[in-house]
XYZ file of C-alpha atoms in Angstrom:
491
model
C 190.483 -57.402 97.321
C 191.366 -60.760 96.602
C 191.483 -61.022 92.999
C 194.500 -62.577 91.435
C 196.521 -59.776 89.284
C 199.083 -61.362 87.226
C 202.611 -60.180 86.384
C 203.109 -59.449 82.612
C 205.545 -62.079 82.463
C 202.489 -64.735 83.173
C 200.443 -63.238 80.375
C 202.933 -64.602 77.880
C 203.805 -67.825 78.929
C 202.721 -70.954 76.986
C 199.915 -72.844 78.760
C 202.920 -76.067 79.907
C 205.060 -73.700 81.483
C 202.621 -71.387 83.252
C 204.025 -70.484 86.837
C 201.359 -69.486 89.432
C 202.990 -65.928 90.579
C 200.464 -63.701 91.641
C 199.950 -60.330 93.602
C 196.641 -60.423 95.514
C 196.044 -57.093 97.211
C 193.522 -56.298 99.388
C 192.880 -53.734 102.615
C 191.087 -53.308 105.805
C 187.572 -51.576 105.333
C 186.725 -48.617 107.029
C 186.769 -49.030 110.707
C 183.180 -49.333 112.429
C 182.444 -47.666 115.857
C 179.734 -49.178 118.326
C 178.293 -48.330 121.571
C 179.080 -50.584 124.325
C 175.600 -50.742 126.576
C 172.460 -49.963 126.479
C 172.571 -46.927 128.714
C 174.791 -45.204 125.870
C 173.557 -42.317 124.312
C 174.174 -43.919 120.731
C 171.009 -46.157 121.327
C 168.975 -43.130 121.495
C 167.450 -40.936 118.470
C 165.745 -38.793 121.572
C 162.081 -39.135 122.575
C 161.383 -42.591 120.269
C 164.555 -44.342 121.920
C 162.666 -47.022 123.336
C 160.557 -48.012 120.025
C 158.074 -45.489 120.433
C 156.548 -43.602 117.398
C 156.197 -46.659 115.243
C 158.284 -47.966 112.513
C 160.087 -44.433 111.427
C 160.415 -43.383 115.050
C 164.174 -43.303 114.453
C 163.333 -40.534 112.350
C 163.201 -38.424 115.498
C 166.863 -36.640 116.280
C 168.341 -38.463 113.816
C 170.720 -35.946 113.196
C 171.867 -36.264 116.678
C 172.116 -40.178 116.635
C 175.392 -41.867 115.988
C 173.693 -44.634 114.041
C 170.857 -44.051 111.400
C 168.481 -46.698 113.222
C 169.171 -45.418 116.828
C 168.226 -47.989 119.300
C 166.840 -50.184 116.117
C 163.214 -50.098 117.523
C 163.977 -51.282 120.900
C 166.490 -54.135 119.772
C 169.723 -52.537 120.945
C 168.558 -51.764 124.320
C 167.378 -55.066 124.952
C 170.466 -56.843 123.600
C 172.413 -54.156 125.952
C 170.878 -55.796 128.893
C 172.456 -59.054 128.121
C 176.021 -57.392 127.350
C 175.358 -57.850 123.511
C 176.313 -55.119 120.987
C 175.546 -55.038 117.296
C 176.863 -52.800 114.866
C 175.984 -52.715 111.026
C 177.713 -50.500 108.332
C 177.332 -50.275 104.541
C 180.496 -48.791 102.660
C 179.426 -47.839 98.701
C 181.488 -46.338 96.340
C 181.683 -45.199 92.757
C 185.768 -45.390 91.259
C 186.336 -45.202 87.642
C 189.731 -44.265 85.698
C 189.294 -41.573 82.920
C 192.963 -42.366 81.629
C 195.515 -45.315 81.444
C 194.263 -49.050 81.995
C 192.932 -51.756 80.266
C 189.599 -50.168 79.581
C 188.344 -46.533 80.862
C 184.927 -46.466 82.942
C 183.355 -46.495 85.969
C 182.613 -49.400 88.747
C 180.050 -49.710 91.695
C 181.322 -51.522 94.532
C 180.293 -52.006 98.059
C 180.842 -53.781 101.682
C 178.163 -54.619 104.403
C 179.942 -55.275 107.608
C 177.915 -56.754 110.458
C 179.436 -57.248 113.766
C 178.366 -58.566 117.123
C 180.314 -58.305 120.779
C 179.090 -59.776 124.016
C 180.743 -58.637 127.457
C 181.032 -61.522 129.234
C 180.592 -59.584 132.665
C 177.799 -57.866 131.668
C 176.188 -60.776 130.055
C 176.862 -63.431 133.088
C 179.353 -61.789 135.424
C 182.683 -63.084 133.979
C 185.173 -60.377 134.371
C 187.526 -59.300 131.066
C 186.105 -61.302 128.507
C 184.910 -60.478 124.917
C 183.073 -62.536 122.308
C 183.088 -61.352 118.857
C 181.627 -62.768 115.557
C 181.854 -60.535 112.206
C 180.538 -61.172 108.937
C 180.991 -59.410 105.502
C 178.770 -59.009 102.393
C 180.444 -57.453 99.368
C 178.824 -56.396 96.179
C 179.171 -54.550 93.031
C 181.867 -54.732 90.315
C 186.111 -54.858 90.784
C 187.546 -51.445 88.902
C 191.389 -52.885 89.901
C 190.758 -56.112 87.985
C 188.129 -55.000 85.211
C 190.129 -51.472 84.375
C 193.706 -51.074 85.929
C 195.532 -53.752 86.307
C 197.767 -52.449 89.149
C 199.604 -54.002 91.983
C 198.321 -51.281 94.500
C 194.507 -51.508 93.827
C 192.158 -48.383 93.988
C 189.938 -49.573 96.888
C 190.549 -51.327 100.253
C 186.950 -52.917 99.930
C 187.287 -54.533 96.247
C 186.763 -58.221 96.292
C 184.517 -61.325 95.266
C 180.767 -60.892 95.388
C 180.421 -63.047 98.522
C 178.697 -63.180 101.802
C 181.247 -64.779 104.491
C 182.264 -65.143 107.870
C 185.111 -62.908 108.942
C 186.296 -63.107 112.671
C 185.396 -65.593 115.168
C 187.317 -65.145 118.431
C 187.033 -64.592 122.073
C 189.635 -62.225 124.319
C 190.360 -62.288 127.811
C 191.955 -59.848 129.811
C 194.428 -60.741 133.210
C 196.298 -58.746 135.239
C 196.059 -55.175 136.954
C 194.794 -52.593 134.618
C 194.000 -55.162 132.029
C 198.140 -55.085 131.620
C 197.517 -58.467 129.418
C 195.061 -59.902 127.005
C 195.200 -63.059 125.098
C 192.834 -63.789 121.653
C 192.002 -67.233 120.732
C 190.138 -67.965 117.475
C 189.700 -66.873 113.866
C 191.276 -63.439 113.042
C 191.993 -60.759 110.620
C 195.406 -59.577 111.488
C 194.945 -56.010 109.715
C 192.546 -55.487 112.359
C 195.494 -54.739 114.961
C 199.183 -55.541 113.095
C 200.908 -53.109 110.987
C 198.458 -50.656 110.862
C 198.859 -47.320 110.980
C 195.793 -44.700 112.428
C 195.811 -41.749 109.698
C 196.440 -43.911 107.086
C 192.937 -45.382 107.969
C 191.338 -42.236 106.257
C 192.196 -43.137 102.658
C 190.496 -45.202 100.114
C 193.383 -47.111 98.210
C 194.050 -50.779 99.459
C 197.830 -50.070 100.522
C 196.644 -48.115 103.393
C 195.201 -50.566 104.904
C 196.817 -54.469 104.892
C 200.706 -53.125 102.874
C 201.594 -54.243 99.880
C 204.521 -56.889 100.668
C 202.203 -59.473 102.643
C 199.415 -58.640 99.917
C 201.688 -59.700 97.436
C 204.045 -62.328 99.027
C 201.785 -64.345 101.753
C 199.989 -67.316 100.549
C 196.577 -66.203 99.788
C 197.296 -62.613 100.520
C 197.701 -63.372 104.004
C 194.841 -63.571 106.912
C 193.679 -59.833 106.454
C 190.325 -58.428 104.836
C 188.420 -60.472 103.236
C 189.983 -63.662 104.780
C 191.101 -64.640 108.317
C 192.676 -67.330 109.575
C 192.568 -69.275 113.315
C 195.645 -68.361 115.682
C 196.605 -66.734 118.893
C 197.194 -63.540 119.575
C 199.065 -62.148 123.130
C 198.852 -58.443 123.751
C 201.182 -57.077 126.824
C 201.243 -53.344 128.147
C 204.366 -53.495 130.611
C 203.941 -49.914 130.685
C 201.652 -47.305 129.610
C 203.829 -46.410 126.927
C 204.648 -49.845 125.962
C 202.851 -52.279 124.338
C 203.757 -55.843 122.835
C 201.831 -57.885 120.084
C 202.543 -61.390 119.072
C 200.734 -64.157 117.510
C 200.840 -67.156 115.752
C 198.263 -68.395 112.795
C 197.486 -70.846 110.370
C 200.064 -70.234 107.599
C 197.634 -69.346 104.704
C 193.867 -68.564 105.143
C 193.353 -70.566 102.030
C 192.939 -74.466 101.889
C 194.575 -74.519 98.167
C 197.803 -72.238 97.556
C 197.356 -73.026 94.379
C 193.770 -71.567 93.584
C 194.422 -68.353 91.555
C 191.581 -66.831 93.890
C 191.987 -67.212 97.264
C 188.346 -66.020 98.118
C 187.015 -69.106 96.011
C 189.182 -71.316 97.559
C 187.375 -70.688 101.202
C 184.382 -68.958 99.628
C 182.007 -69.037 102.915
C 184.795 -67.935 105.401
C 184.217 -71.238 107.441
C 187.334 -73.531 106.360
C 189.448 -73.603 109.524
C 192.317 -74.774 108.287
C 194.669 -76.088 110.697
C 196.808 -78.506 108.710
C 199.014 -75.964 106.911
C 202.333 -74.124 107.708
C 202.745 -71.651 110.660
C 202.450 -67.564 110.412
C 204.231 -66.125 113.662
C 203.919 -62.011 113.781
C 205.369 -59.913 116.481
C 205.129 -55.846 116.855
C 206.141 -53.567 119.636
C 204.518 -50.481 119.980
C 205.273 -47.288 121.685
C 203.204 -44.312 122.219
C 203.839 -40.605 123.272
C 202.435 -39.432 125.562
C 201.914 -42.526 127.577
C 198.316 -43.406 127.986
C 196.295 -42.051 130.839
C 198.764 -39.029 130.841
C 197.477 -35.990 132.506
C 197.938 -32.721 130.899
C 196.645 -29.399 132.866
C 194.879 -26.463 130.878
C 198.069 -24.362 131.177
C 200.278 -26.905 129.390
C 201.240 -26.329 125.867
C 199.277 -29.423 123.880
C 201.913 -32.487 123.593
C 202.436 -33.710 119.848
C 201.356 -37.061 120.094
C 202.875 -39.839 118.224
C 203.075 -43.857 117.793
C 205.873 -45.554 116.671
C 205.410 -49.662 115.750
C 208.291 -52.206 114.708
C 207.732 -55.465 113.577
C 208.450 -58.452 111.930
C 206.576 -61.561 110.265
C 207.519 -65.454 109.345
C 205.569 -67.964 107.339
C 206.760 -71.483 107.227
C 204.941 -72.193 103.696
C 206.967 -73.335 100.578
C 207.332 -70.530 98.223
C 207.524 -70.719 94.493
C 210.816 -69.204 93.214
C 210.010 -66.020 90.589
C 212.634 -67.177 88.183
C 214.172 -69.928 88.130
C 212.347 -73.824 87.931
C 212.844 -77.091 89.641
C 215.779 -78.260 87.387
C 217.872 -74.829 87.783
C 216.734 -73.572 84.605
C 215.207 -70.245 83.610
C 211.474 -70.392 83.693
C 211.231 -68.785 80.299
C 212.735 -72.002 78.754
C 211.877 -74.319 81.377
C 210.933 -77.790 80.271
C 209.062 -78.609 83.548
C 207.465 -75.195 84.092
C 207.585 -76.236 87.381
C 209.097 -73.508 89.580
C 211.391 -74.522 92.034
C 210.704 -74.151 95.960
C 211.571 -72.144 99.009
C 211.095 -72.909 102.672
C 209.625 -69.993 104.463
C 209.787 -65.954 103.850
C 209.846 -63.386 106.174
C 209.562 -59.406 106.013
C 210.429 -56.578 108.819
C 208.523 -53.546 108.786
C 207.940 -49.713 110.458
C 205.047 -47.807 111.169
C 204.804 -44.099 112.425
C 202.181 -41.802 113.254
C 203.347 -38.398 114.289
C 201.292 -35.012 114.945
C 202.898 -32.156 113.598
C 201.145 -29.451 114.672
C 198.264 -28.583 117.049
C 196.114 -25.288 117.016
C 196.530 -23.444 119.681
C 192.930 -22.086 119.538
C 190.938 -25.113 118.032
C 191.517 -28.581 119.922
C 190.226 -30.827 117.003
C 192.343 -29.106 114.478
C 195.854 -30.848 113.807
C 198.530 -31.786 111.190
C 199.593 -35.231 111.033
C 202.456 -37.188 109.430
C 202.647 -41.175 108.873
C 204.881 -43.544 107.028
C 205.178 -47.389 106.986
C 207.865 -49.233 105.190
C 208.346 -52.779 104.817
C 210.822 -55.000 103.086
C 212.006 -58.535 102.517
C 215.882 -59.762 101.212
C 214.333 -62.904 99.967
C 214.057 -61.659 96.636
C 214.297 -65.136 94.772
C 210.672 -66.269 96.157
C 208.402 -62.941 96.202
C 206.995 -60.775 93.811
C 207.497 -57.528 96.072
C 210.440 -56.957 97.659
C 209.733 -53.368 99.327
C 206.797 -51.083 99.748
C 206.096 -47.758 101.490
C 203.340 -45.676 102.255
C 203.433 -41.954 103.584
C 200.861 -39.271 103.872
C 199.917 -36.211 105.837
C 196.361 -35.928 107.259
C 194.637 -32.377 108.348
C 191.601 -32.842 110.857
C 188.726 -29.759 110.633
C 190.474 -28.215 107.433
C 187.659 -25.975 107.627
C 186.496 -24.079 110.530
C 183.539 -25.379 111.988
C 184.047 -28.811 110.578
C 185.672 -30.688 113.415
C 185.001 -34.042 112.363
C 186.276 -33.608 108.189
C 189.715 -34.859 107.353
C 191.884 -33.712 104.258
C 194.755 -35.927 103.760
C 197.409 -36.429 100.696
C 199.115 -39.985 100.691
C 201.624 -41.997 98.539
C 202.458 -45.480 97.882
C 205.309 -47.548 96.156
C 205.696 -50.600 95.444
C 209.154 -52.427 94.252
C 209.142 -55.578 91.929
C 211.638 -57.885 92.780
C 214.435 -58.533 90.811
C 214.000 -62.053 90.198
C 210.741 -61.156 88.472
C 212.180 -58.465 86.462
C 215.104 -61.129 85.661
C 212.204 -63.584 84.286
C 210.645 -60.493 82.165
C 214.164 -60.170 80.835
C 214.779 -63.686 79.859
C 211.532 -63.966 78.235
C 212.140 -61.003 76.156
C 215.596 -62.899 75.029
C 213.770 -65.811 74.493
C 211.343 -64.067 71.964
C 208.247 -63.433 73.766
C 208.629 -59.219 74.277
C 207.881 -58.484 77.990
C 208.241 -55.540 79.454
C 210.689 -54.937 82.131
C 208.767 -54.462 85.872
C 210.086 -52.188 87.976
C 208.296 -50.124 90.468
C 204.614 -48.268 90.457
C 203.793 -45.327 92.587
C 200.253 -44.050 93.322
C 199.230 -40.390 94.892
C 195.893 -40.043 96.646
C 194.169 -37.191 97.719
C 191.169 -37.627 99.818
C 188.222 -35.619 102.035
C 186.343 -37.553 104.127
C 183.168 -35.412 105.516
C 181.332 -36.076 108.378
C 177.643 -35.279 107.152
C 176.043 -36.624 110.207
C 177.141 -38.497 113.341
C 176.388 -41.715 111.199
C 177.225 -40.928 107.402
C 180.406 -39.783 105.770
C 180.823 -38.786 102.294
C 184.314 -39.098 100.739
C 185.365 -37.682 97.329
C 188.891 -39.152 96.110
C 191.257 -38.656 93.711
C 194.491 -40.921 92.810
C 196.993 -41.019 90.245
C 198.818 -44.133 89.047
C 202.503 -44.099 87.728
C 203.470 -46.989 85.809
C 200.536 -49.250 86.476
C 201.734 -52.858 87.420
C 205.446 -51.708 87.572
C 205.378 -51.615 83.856
C 203.049 -54.522 82.299
C 201.745 -54.944 78.986
C 198.168 -53.706 78.059
C 196.809 -56.778 75.775
C 194.868 -54.452 73.575
C 197.729 -52.447 72.422
C 200.753 -54.227 72.901
C 202.216 -51.512 74.862
C 202.848 -50.712 78.344
C 199.613 -50.158 80.365
C 199.534 -46.042 80.641
C 199.453 -43.552 83.868
C 195.742 -43.838 85.134
C 193.779 -40.755 86.513
C 190.960 -42.478 89.081
C 188.161 -40.524 90.552
C 185.533 -41.675 92.868
C 183.125 -41.032 95.687
C 182.679 -43.041 98.914
C 180.028 -42.860 101.427
C 180.139 -44.649 105.084
C 176.555 -45.381 106.654
C 176.146 -46.838 110.403
C 172.998 -48.217 110.949
């Protein structure tokens, strides 16, 4: 989500001394899979894969189809002749808190994704090219803003009610065995950078795009539901090593002072080029190497992927505690924060298989972790965040597409923010000193049909907002129990 969540200190500053310091937290939506050509079985629902059987012909064989509408009355095979694939996915959920928060209750929110890709070789004989355009339609209410006040927001699809362009890019492969490719255009970094494959099964925002860039980058960074123009290069010198590097516009929002970065770029078509620069690089190591051969007699290898990276943004960043005269913002006469040029962070991600059933191919136990931090605490709301968790595939015998997961998220508020809280209290305005926020999530993703998933979810948040004030009671917001049910439908 891109709604702004203010720190407790900001609620209490007088209008003349308001400092725009906020955490924009959001995450990647559930991944969408798409068929790649007109001959793929995903286009077929059985005997009516050419649109026969009338308007409801897609119902025949619907339990076997990878998409609910199958060939979409012949549209998908027709597009496939020209190298075009179409994906439509709806994610809907009901989430609510039964304890803690500003308010209690349940909210509905949803996301419709539409993705169109063209394979240039199939379309007009140009090898290695892919053209991609995607759009988002977000609807419903935002539980984290309305009820919770958390830093690490409850759902990765929460956002403003908008219909917007998401990504618009062209990718070209080079060299033998496609060892290199370049992508140019408007991109969402959460699709390729800083990601954990096992973390994608969870609902909480922070298992997608992590807390540090969500809180610290202008506009929350170019990630769902925003994106930014840029260039990304990927190279694979060996089957085990992958290098990713990109340069993008420093902020996805045309107005960094707007407290809602989505509103500042409401349609997603504000292609900003006159701001700073966001540079990001990542090295990935995979074991066993992609394409490795394993004989039937070999013990199944415990595969793993490890990533190390950093980002740097050249935009200006407001100080969290000091004004432009060097005085504390708690007693500032100007109310204007000191400015710092540039910000950066480093991160590490690991996905590791811990156990593989010797008798059932799909049953595996996996571990993941992601840590990220920045030493520049004077200009950042969050200076450290971490995610860790386990996933078990096929937790119930015969349910080979189901996944059970338990994960934890942690976010630490920077010392500069805590010092401002203390200064405000010393000046006579009681403000709880923010520290850290931790949540635990347990989730079960059940594959009902190849195109339909149901996912019950439970989250518990300790010290919401890092210890912020509840304006309804004058006390700190209490710990929160969040219950929910999500469904994903691939049309």
